[in-house]
XYZ file of C-alpha atoms in Angstrom:
442
model
C -0.001 -0.006 -0.002
C 1.515 3.390 -1.017
C -0.219 5.337 1.763
C -2.858 6.917 -0.440
C -6.291 6.720 1.206
C -5.041 4.705 4.164
C -6.883 5.218 7.445
C -5.293 8.129 9.284
C -4.985 8.623 13.025
C -6.615 11.561 14.824
C -3.174 13.168 15.195
C -2.469 12.822 11.477
C -5.783 14.436 10.581
C -5.142 17.264 13.047
C -1.685 17.961 11.590
C -3.113 17.764 8.065
C -5.612 20.513 8.929
C -3.314 22.657 11.094
C -2.533 24.899 8.145
C -6.146 26.093 8.207
C -5.554 27.368 11.756
C -2.797 29.604 10.394
C -4.804 30.728 7.371
C -7.797 31.681 9.511
C -5.517 33.407 12.040
C -4.342 35.791 9.327
C -7.830 36.151 7.837
C -9.397 37.017 11.198
C -6.788 39.729 11.875
C -7.820 41.311 8.581
C -11.556 41.062 9.293
C -11.278 42.527 12.760
C -8.814 45.334 12.068
C -8.806 46.557 8.443
C -11.596 49.137 8.770
C -9.897 50.652 11.827
C -6.542 50.683 9.994
C -8.094 52.517 7.041
C -9.769 55.011 9.415
C -6.488 55.640 11.211
C -4.845 56.387 7.871
C -7.506 58.965 7.038
C -10.130 57.100 4.984
C -13.707 58.402 5.146
C -16.351 55.883 6.145
C -18.042 56.056 2.722
C -14.674 55.134 1.120
C -14.016 52.030 3.230
C -16.188 49.511 1.297
C -14.245 50.129 -1.926
C -10.980 49.680 -0.035
C -12.164 46.212 1.055
C -12.665 45.071 -2.543
C -9.602 42.814 -2.498
C -11.152 39.965 -0.507
C -14.131 39.070 -2.721
C -12.443 39.879 -6.034
C -9.433 37.673 -5.321
C -11.739 34.909 -4.086
C -13.693 35.098 -7.347
C -10.633 35.087 -9.600
C -7.888 33.236 -7.740
C -9.631 30.195 -6.228
C -11.002 28.757 -9.523
C -7.632 29.227 -11.257
C -5.633 27.741 -8.388
C -8.058 24.809 -8.269
C -7.630 24.244 -11.989
C -3.831 24.363 -11.942
C -3.355 22.428 -8.682
C -5.370 19.560 -10.174
C -2.713 19.423 -12.898
C 0.404 19.870 -10.728
C 2.859 17.230 -9.635
C 6.394 17.981 -8.471
C 8.842 17.026 -5.719
C 6.754 18.860 -3.124
C 3.526 17.238 -4.318
C 0.294 18.534 -5.807
C -1.286 20.930 -3.282
C 1.677 21.667 -1.018
C 3.517 23.957 -3.482
C 0.460 26.253 -3.390
C 0.259 26.087 0.415
C 3.892 27.119 0.700
C 3.842 29.907 -1.889
C 0.630 31.376 -0.492
C 1.940 31.165 3.079
C 5.187 32.986 2.280
C 3.472 35.901 0.562
C 0.677 36.018 3.166
C 3.255 36.343 5.924
C 5.062 39.113 4.050
C 1.763 40.992 3.649
C 0.938 40.605 7.353
C 4.307 42.138 8.223
C 3.881 44.992 5.726
C 0.289 45.855 6.660
C 0.922 47.573 10.035
C 3.904 49.430 8.511
C 1.569 51.304 6.163
C 1.640 55.069 6.592
C -0.789 55.850 3.761
C -4.035 54.339 2.501
C -2.493 53.180 -0.780
C 0.148 51.194 1.114
C -2.514 49.403 3.158
C -4.513 48.697 -0.007
C -1.505 47.078 -1.732
C -0.744 44.996 1.366
C -4.381 43.858 1.533
C -4.415 42.766 -2.134
C -1.199 40.784 -1.582
C -2.630 39.233 1.576
C -5.988 38.253 0.100
C -4.491 36.893 -3.111
C -1.956 34.829 -1.164
C -4.485 33.533 1.368
C -6.741 32.387 -1.472
C -3.787 30.615 -3.136
C -3.285 28.615 0.086
C -6.947 28.160 0.998
C -8.430 26.578 -2.140
C -6.020 23.585 -2.321
C -6.636 22.831 1.366
C -10.250 21.896 0.536
C -9.051 19.376 -2.052
C -6.210 18.174 0.213
C -8.661 16.275 2.457
C -10.278 14.532 -0.487
C -6.872 13.655 -1.963
C -5.491 11.960 1.125
C -8.287 10.715 3.368
C -10.419 7.631 2.615
C -14.090 8.338 2.018
C -15.180 7.270 5.520
C -12.790 9.802 7.130
C -13.510 12.843 4.953
C -16.314 14.085 7.202
C -13.852 13.964 10.081
C -11.285 15.844 7.988
C -13.699 18.634 7.075
C -14.949 18.800 10.651
C -11.346 19.188 11.820
C -10.883 22.014 9.307
C -13.913 23.718 10.875
C -12.397 23.291 14.333
C -9.139 24.850 13.140
C -11.011 27.694 11.438
C -12.908 28.437 14.656
C -9.855 28.240 16.882
C -7.744 30.451 14.621
C -10.482 33.065 14.288
C -11.172 33.274 18.023
C -7.530 33.563 19.137
C -6.596 36.094 16.428
C -9.666 38.241 17.118
C -8.870 38.484 20.826
C -5.131 39.007 20.333
C -5.120 42.849 20.331
C -7.168 42.827 23.548
C -4.822 40.253 25.102
C -1.800 42.406 24.243
C -3.541 45.433 25.758
C -4.093 43.529 28.998
C -0.374 42.692 29.005
C 0.478 46.390 28.932
C 1.176 46.911 25.205
C 0.287 50.459 24.176
C -2.896 51.152 22.228
C -1.989 54.781 21.583
C -0.781 56.088 18.246
C -1.127 59.426 16.458
C -3.448 59.687 13.466
C -1.730 58.141 10.452
C 0.060 55.479 12.499
C -0.874 51.962 13.649
C -0.760 51.245 17.420
C 1.598 48.649 18.846
C -1.204 46.226 19.773
C -2.235 45.919 16.116
C 1.357 45.819 14.816
C 2.380 43.020 17.137
C -0.837 41.099 16.394
C -0.077 41.157 12.663
C 3.535 40.149 13.250
C 2.350 37.224 15.389
C -0.118 36.329 12.645
C 2.697 36.171 10.073
C 4.648 33.734 12.266
C 1.622 31.580 13.128
C 0.379 31.351 9.533
C 3.731 30.342 8.110
C 4.558 27.942 10.962
C 1.175 26.181 10.803
C 1.391 25.572 7.057
C 5.026 24.444 7.286
C 4.016 21.881 9.927
C 1.273 20.555 7.643
C 3.695 20.369 4.698
C 6.340 18.613 6.809
C 4.039 16.048 8.461
C 1.584 15.226 5.660
C 3.082 13.683 2.528
C 1.283 13.615 -0.784
C 1.329 10.637 -3.117
C 1.582 10.503 -6.916
C -1.661 10.141 -8.901
C -2.712 6.472 -9.083
C -3.399 6.693 -12.807
C -0.354 8.596 -14.038
C -1.263 8.154 -17.703
C -4.661 9.763 -17.147
C -3.015 12.510 -15.070
C -0.594 13.320 -17.898
C -3.528 13.618 -20.285
C -5.144 16.046 -17.853
C -1.896 18.031 -17.669
C -1.718 18.218 -21.466
C -5.133 19.850 -21.754
C -4.895 23.502 -22.704
C -6.598 25.877 -20.318
C -9.373 27.776 -22.082
C -10.814 30.752 -20.227
C -13.492 31.108 -22.889
C -14.604 27.487 -22.483
C -14.598 27.732 -18.688
C -16.685 30.921 -18.734
C -19.106 29.344 -21.203
C -19.579 26.345 -18.891
C -20.199 28.644 -15.943
C -22.776 30.663 -17.897
C -24.525 27.451 -18.901
C -24.580 26.442 -15.244
C -26.249 29.730 -14.351
C -28.942 29.142 -16.960
C -29.627 25.512 -16.030
C -29.081 25.582 -12.268
C -31.705 23.648 -10.257
C -34.595 25.608 -8.758
C -33.373 25.076 -5.179
C -29.971 26.488 -6.071
C -31.564 29.496 -7.789
C -33.633 30.324 -4.718
C -30.686 29.746 -2.377
C -28.701 32.223 -4.486
C -31.115 34.963 -3.396
C -30.762 33.899 0.247
C -26.970 33.888 -0.059
C -26.951 37.324 -1.661
C -28.709 39.031 1.232
C -26.818 36.994 3.851
C -23.311 37.659 2.578
C -24.131 41.302 1.854
C -25.150 41.643 5.506
C -21.932 40.099 6.789
C -19.791 42.187 4.437
C -21.485 45.341 5.730
C -20.831 44.194 9.298
C -17.153 43.420 8.674
C -16.646 46.850 7.104
C -18.695 49.042 9.438
C -18.964 47.337 12.833
C -15.766 48.746 14.365
C -16.202 52.341 13.083
C -19.888 52.100 14.064
C -19.347 51.115 17.696
C -16.440 53.565 17.964
C -18.795 56.477 17.296
C -22.068 55.142 18.735
C -20.853 53.310 21.853
C -17.434 54.811 22.672
C -18.047 58.370 21.329
C -14.612 58.153 19.735
C -12.939 59.461 16.592
C -9.788 58.109 14.869
C -6.525 59.181 16.464
C -7.803 59.223 20.060
C -7.164 56.712 22.870
C -10.907 56.016 23.015
C -10.839 54.968 19.352
C -8.030 52.483 20.005
C -10.061 51.027 22.874
C -13.059 50.730 20.542
C -10.928 49.110 17.803
C -9.563 46.527 20.239
C -13.026 45.776 21.551
C -14.358 45.523 17.990
C -11.760 42.843 17.232
C -12.734 41.046 20.459
C -16.398 41.143 19.421
C -15.450 39.325 16.235
C -13.758 36.744 18.432
C -16.966 36.382 20.432
C -19.172 35.695 17.422
C -16.641 33.238 15.996
C -16.465 31.488 19.367
C -20.262 31.272 19.553
C -20.351 29.887 16.005
C -17.779 27.255 16.948
C -19.795 26.096 19.980
C -23.180 26.344 18.233
C -21.917 24.076 15.444
C -22.206 21.173 17.903
C -25.827 22.165 18.620
C -26.506 22.153 14.873
C -25.449 18.502 14.729
C -28.305 17.682 17.136
C -30.806 20.101 15.600
C -30.436 18.489 12.159
C -31.716 15.211 13.666
C -34.945 16.942 14.766
C -35.667 19.692 12.243
C -35.158 20.443 8.556
C -32.149 22.467 7.453
C -34.533 25.016 5.935
C -36.286 25.935 9.186
C -33.075 25.784 11.211
C -31.583 28.328 8.800
C -34.631 30.587 8.925
C -34.540 30.738 12.730
C -30.769 31.269 12.874
C -30.822 34.050 10.267
C -33.683 35.743 12.124
C -31.721 35.614 15.387
C -28.737 37.131 13.560
C -30.977 39.857 12.120
C -32.162 40.754 15.630
C -28.576 41.033 16.843
C -27.272 43.065 13.911
C -30.414 45.169 13.593
C -30.416 46.057 17.283
C -27.149 47.931 16.787
C -28.864 50.170 14.262
C -31.456 51.077 16.881
C -28.834 53.206 18.621
C -29.944 55.880 16.164
C -33.342 55.855 17.870
C -32.091 56.113 21.424
C -31.139 52.527 22.305
C -27.860 52.676 24.220
C -25.276 49.895 24.267
C -22.534 49.563 26.836
C -19.247 47.881 25.978
C -20.385 44.627 27.601
C -23.834 45.024 26.102
C -22.298 44.395 22.669
C -21.923 40.744 23.633
C -25.657 40.126 23.045
C -25.650 41.045 19.329
C -22.396 39.118 18.873
C -23.997 35.968 20.286
C -26.916 36.388 17.885
C -24.584 36.965 14.944
C -22.498 33.927 15.910
C -25.586 31.715 15.725
C -26.384 32.997 12.221
C -22.742 32.608 11.121
C -22.627 29.014 12.320
C -25.764 28.183 10.325
C -24.435 30.018 7.268
C -21.350 27.799 7.162
C -23.419 24.603 7.072
C -27.160 24.782 6.306
C -27.063 26.263 2.763
C -24.764 23.433 1.685
C -27.029 20.834 3.316
C -29.972 22.295 1.363
C -27.991 22.526 -1.867
C -26.365 19.091 -1.862
C -29.709 17.300 -1.907
C -30.834 19.187 -5.015
C -27.807 18.664 -7.257
C -27.081 15.831 -9.703
C -24.233 13.710 -8.330
C -22.232 13.909 -11.561
C -22.168 17.730 -11.376
C -21.841 18.179 -7.617
C -18.323 19.603 -7.657
C -18.994 21.949 -10.567
C -22.189 23.388 -9.100
C -20.553 23.786 -5.684
C -17.913 25.894 -7.434
C -20.566 27.999 -9.123
C -22.347 28.366 -5.763
C -19.234 30.141 -4.458
C -20.086 33.015 -6.801
C -23.117 33.775 -4.639
C -20.719 34.356 -1.746
C -18.351 36.762 -3.469
C -20.731 38.633 -5.796
C -22.797 40.198 -2.970
C -19.570 41.227 -1.237
C -18.348 42.876 -4.437
C -21.691 44.680 -4.773
C -21.366 46.024 -1.226
C -17.791 47.142 -1.883
C -18.698 48.899 -5.126
C -22.077 50.424 -4.397
C -22.635 50.760 -0.655
C -20.274 53.737 -0.294
C -22.656 56.095 -2.138
C -25.562 54.715 -0.069
C -23.568 55.542 3.060
C -22.776 59.042 1.865
C -26.123 60.109 0.426
C -28.767 58.060 2.264
C -27.252 57.212 5.650
C -25.438 60.478 6.290
C -22.093 58.725 6.661
C -23.290 56.878 9.782
C -21.456 53.568 10.184
C -23.864 52.311 12.849
C -26.791 52.985 10.482
C -25.020 50.805 7.911
C -24.800 48.000 10.481
C -28.575 48.341 10.974
C -29.050 47.943 7.220
C -27.074 44.715 7.511
C -29.676 43.496 10.031
C -32.473 44.242 7.551
C -30.538 42.332 4.870
C -30.311 39.263 7.146
C -34.039 39.457 7.797
C -34.680 39.489 4.048
C -32.428 36.421 3.718
C -34.520 34.614 6.359
C -37.728 35.567 4.485
C -36.473 34.260 1.132
C -35.395 30.986 2.763
C -39.109 30.150 3.121
C -39.234 29.708 -0.676
C -36.347 27.199 -0.794
C -37.429 23.590 -1.198
C -35.834 21.196 1.294
C -35.478 17.797 -0.366
C -34.318 15.957 2.754
C -36.078 15.017 5.944
C -34.257 15.401 9.253
C -31.870 12.569 9.993
C -32.966 10.120 12.672
C -31.013 10.264 15.902
C-alpha cells in the first residue's frame, strides 16, 4: 500500500488541517482590524467599502484558477503543497507589511497581496482532504478544518485585547498603527507560516494512481473562454433550489460584508463616542476585534448544537430561525440611532446572535444545496455556488459607499442596521427554498 487513502490517526488528521488554523488566524486579523486601519490612515467611512474590494475579487478570480492548476500539478513537493507554501510565504510578508503602512495606498496594496496569497493557500486545502483521506474519514477531515477555522479566528480576534491587557500600548497618532495591532499582525505572520510548514512537513502527498490519465489532464490547454461558457450554462440551467438559495446567499453575505466593514467604526462612534486618532478609538478598535472573536467562538460552539438540531428539524427551518436571530442582533445595533444605548459589555448580546447566524451560514445552505444537485455535477455546481458568496460582497464594496454618503449620512452604525435588515430578508427568502431531505434520525 503506497499510503494513499489509508486510514489516518486523529493526530495525522489534526496535523493535516493545522494549516487552516494559520490561514484563519491571518484572515481574522484582517476582518477585525482593516476598517480601523483605514480610518487611522484617514479614509472616510463612505470610502471604506471600496478599499475592502480585494477579498471578494481575489476569491472570485484566484480560487477557480488555483483549483484548476493544482489539479494538474505534480512535483517534488507534491500537488497541493507547493500552493500552500507559496501562499503562506506571501501572506506572511503581507501581514508584516500591513501595520507598517503610513498611507491608505500602502494598506490597499498589502491587503491585495494578503488576500491573493491567502486564497492561493486556501483553495487547495479543501481538495487536500479529499486527496489523502479515505471516504469514511472525509467528514472527520472537514470537521477538523472547521475546528481549526474556529480556533484560529477566536484567538486572532482576541489578540489585540490580550496584548492590551499585558500592557502593550494602544496609543498612536493619526496616520500610524498602534503597537497592539502591529504586534498582532507580526504574530499572525509567524503563526500562519509555521502552521502551514508543519502541515507540509508532516503530511506527505502521493503521486496520482493513474499517471497516464493525469498526464492527459496536464496536457489539456486551459481555455478561459470554455470555462466561462460552462459557468454561464450552469447559471442558466441551475436547479430551482440552487436558484432560490442564491437569493438567500446574496442578502446573507451582503449583511456580513457590511458588518465586517462598518462594525468597528460604528461602535467607535455610537458606543465609545470616539474618533480616529484618540485613545478612546483604540479602545473601541480593540473591543471591535474582540467582538469578532466572540461571534466566531459562539459559532464554533453552536456548530455542535446544529449536529443535534439536524436530527430533529429540517435544514430550511433551522436556517430561517438562525438568520432571524442574527438579524435581531445586527439590527439592534442600528437602533442606537433611535435612542437605544449599548454599553461595551452590552455588545456581547448582538455578537452571540450573529455567531448563531454565522454558524448556520457555514453549514445549512450546503445541506440544502447538496440534496438538489445531480451527483455527476456536484463539484462543478458547488464551485458555481461560491459566486453567490463573493458577488454580494463585491456589490457592497462597489455600491454601498454612495448609499452611506447620500442616504445614511455617513453613519457607520446605520449601515450596520441595514445589515440586520438584509439578514431578515435572507430569512424571508429561505421560506421559498425547497428542502429535499427530511431530518436525519437520531
